[in-house]
């Protein structure tokens, strides 16, 4: 038997297990036999649950992970000679091993030339209008991450302004919503308001970080953009033969409201940690804490001290310590972390 770690860690929201509502959804789907490859009542039910939640007749697809969801969604928007505008922090740029370029047969990412996780209309205009000659990959899409990789949340006005900029320039708007639920909980708005009503064309809705074991959903608000997308998923190795086990969990997550509760819980834990440590000597928040992430700069002695006390965390953004809070974050353990940071910073 492998040894079970005694103490919860906040290095990644993917350290969390499967939430009870998802587990129950899986259990229900495990009864009896149904057709394979998504031609089953669970998969239809999950797509319907998304249409109900978003209040619109969107096209819905289910894939295994976020890299595939983002890459295939962007590939659906682009020809191989097109380009996609993104932030320098975008997961598609920094953490997908070139998959967006690979699955689009070469569509190039045009990365904003500044040090901001949030993309601004000016960044989009600059990259989309600086060239119009045959030698430049023709801009066709924009991708924003909501919340950003640094835990910041675009306001509805910011999304609307980006969407208006896209429309004026003839670009499609994609949203990487790996932590979409955290953003909805943070803004207190409906999924519709943050997406199609604000001008988003395609959304990747993260399931894994929201409490599933595996799985992301892709929503096309303009059904014309989804043409052939089922083939794209199959060709990319993303069509699950026992599809019900990646679709049915969504029913449990969406219909019980667990998706939003889970997001709100993670956000609350991040806020709690931020409140406790923001004013400590030598410690500061690198980014406003608006979702479920806390990024801290702290003296090397504090970071080393935390590691010595058994805490795990990443420092891949700007050398600061990143802490992420999922649906299962234990408030007492968050307090322990805060107490350790406090003790080390004195
Ligand atoms: C986690 C994450 C993804 C998905 O990553 P996979 O490991 O491919 O599932 C996508 N975008 C962002 C911003 C993420 O944090």
Coordinates of C-alpha atoms and ligand atoms in Angstrom, one line a residue, residues 14 64-68 70 91-92 95-96 145 147-149 176 178-179 208-209 216 322, ligand 1:
X14 CA -5.2 19.7 -9.0
X64 CA -10.1 14.9 -21.3
X65 CA -8.0 17.9 -20.4
X66 CA -7.6 21.7 -20.8
X67 CA -4.7 21.6 -23.2
X68 CA -6.8 19.7 -25.7
X70 CA -7.9 25.1 -25.7
X91 CA -1.5 28.9 -20.4
X92 CA -1.7 28.3 -24.2
X95 CA 2.1 25.6 -20.5
X96 CA 0.8 23.7 -23.4
X145 CA -8.0 33.3 -19.4
X147 CA -9.6 34.0 -14.1
X148 CA -6.0 34.7 -15.3
X149 CA -3.1 32.5 -14.5
X176 CA -9.8 29.7 -21.3
X178 CA -10.0 26.3 -16.6
X179 CA -11.2 28.0 -13.4
X208 CA -10.8 19.1 -13.4
X209 CA -10.0 22.1 -11.2
X216 CA -13.3 19.8 -19.7
X322 CA 1.9 30.3 -5.4
Ligands
LIG1 C1 -4.9 23.9 -15.6 C2 -5.1 24.9 -16.7 C3 -5.5 24.4 -18.0 C4 -5.6 23.0 -18.3 O1 -4.4 22.2 -18.2 P1 -4.4 20.7 -18.4 O2 -3.2 20.2 -17.6 O3 -4.1 20.5 -19.9 O4 -5.7 20.1 -18.1 C5 -5.7 25.4 -18.9 N1 -5.6 26.7 -18.7 C6 -5.3 27.2 -17.5 C7 -5.2 28.6 -17.2 C8 -5.0 26.3 -16.4 O5 -4.6 26.7 -15.2

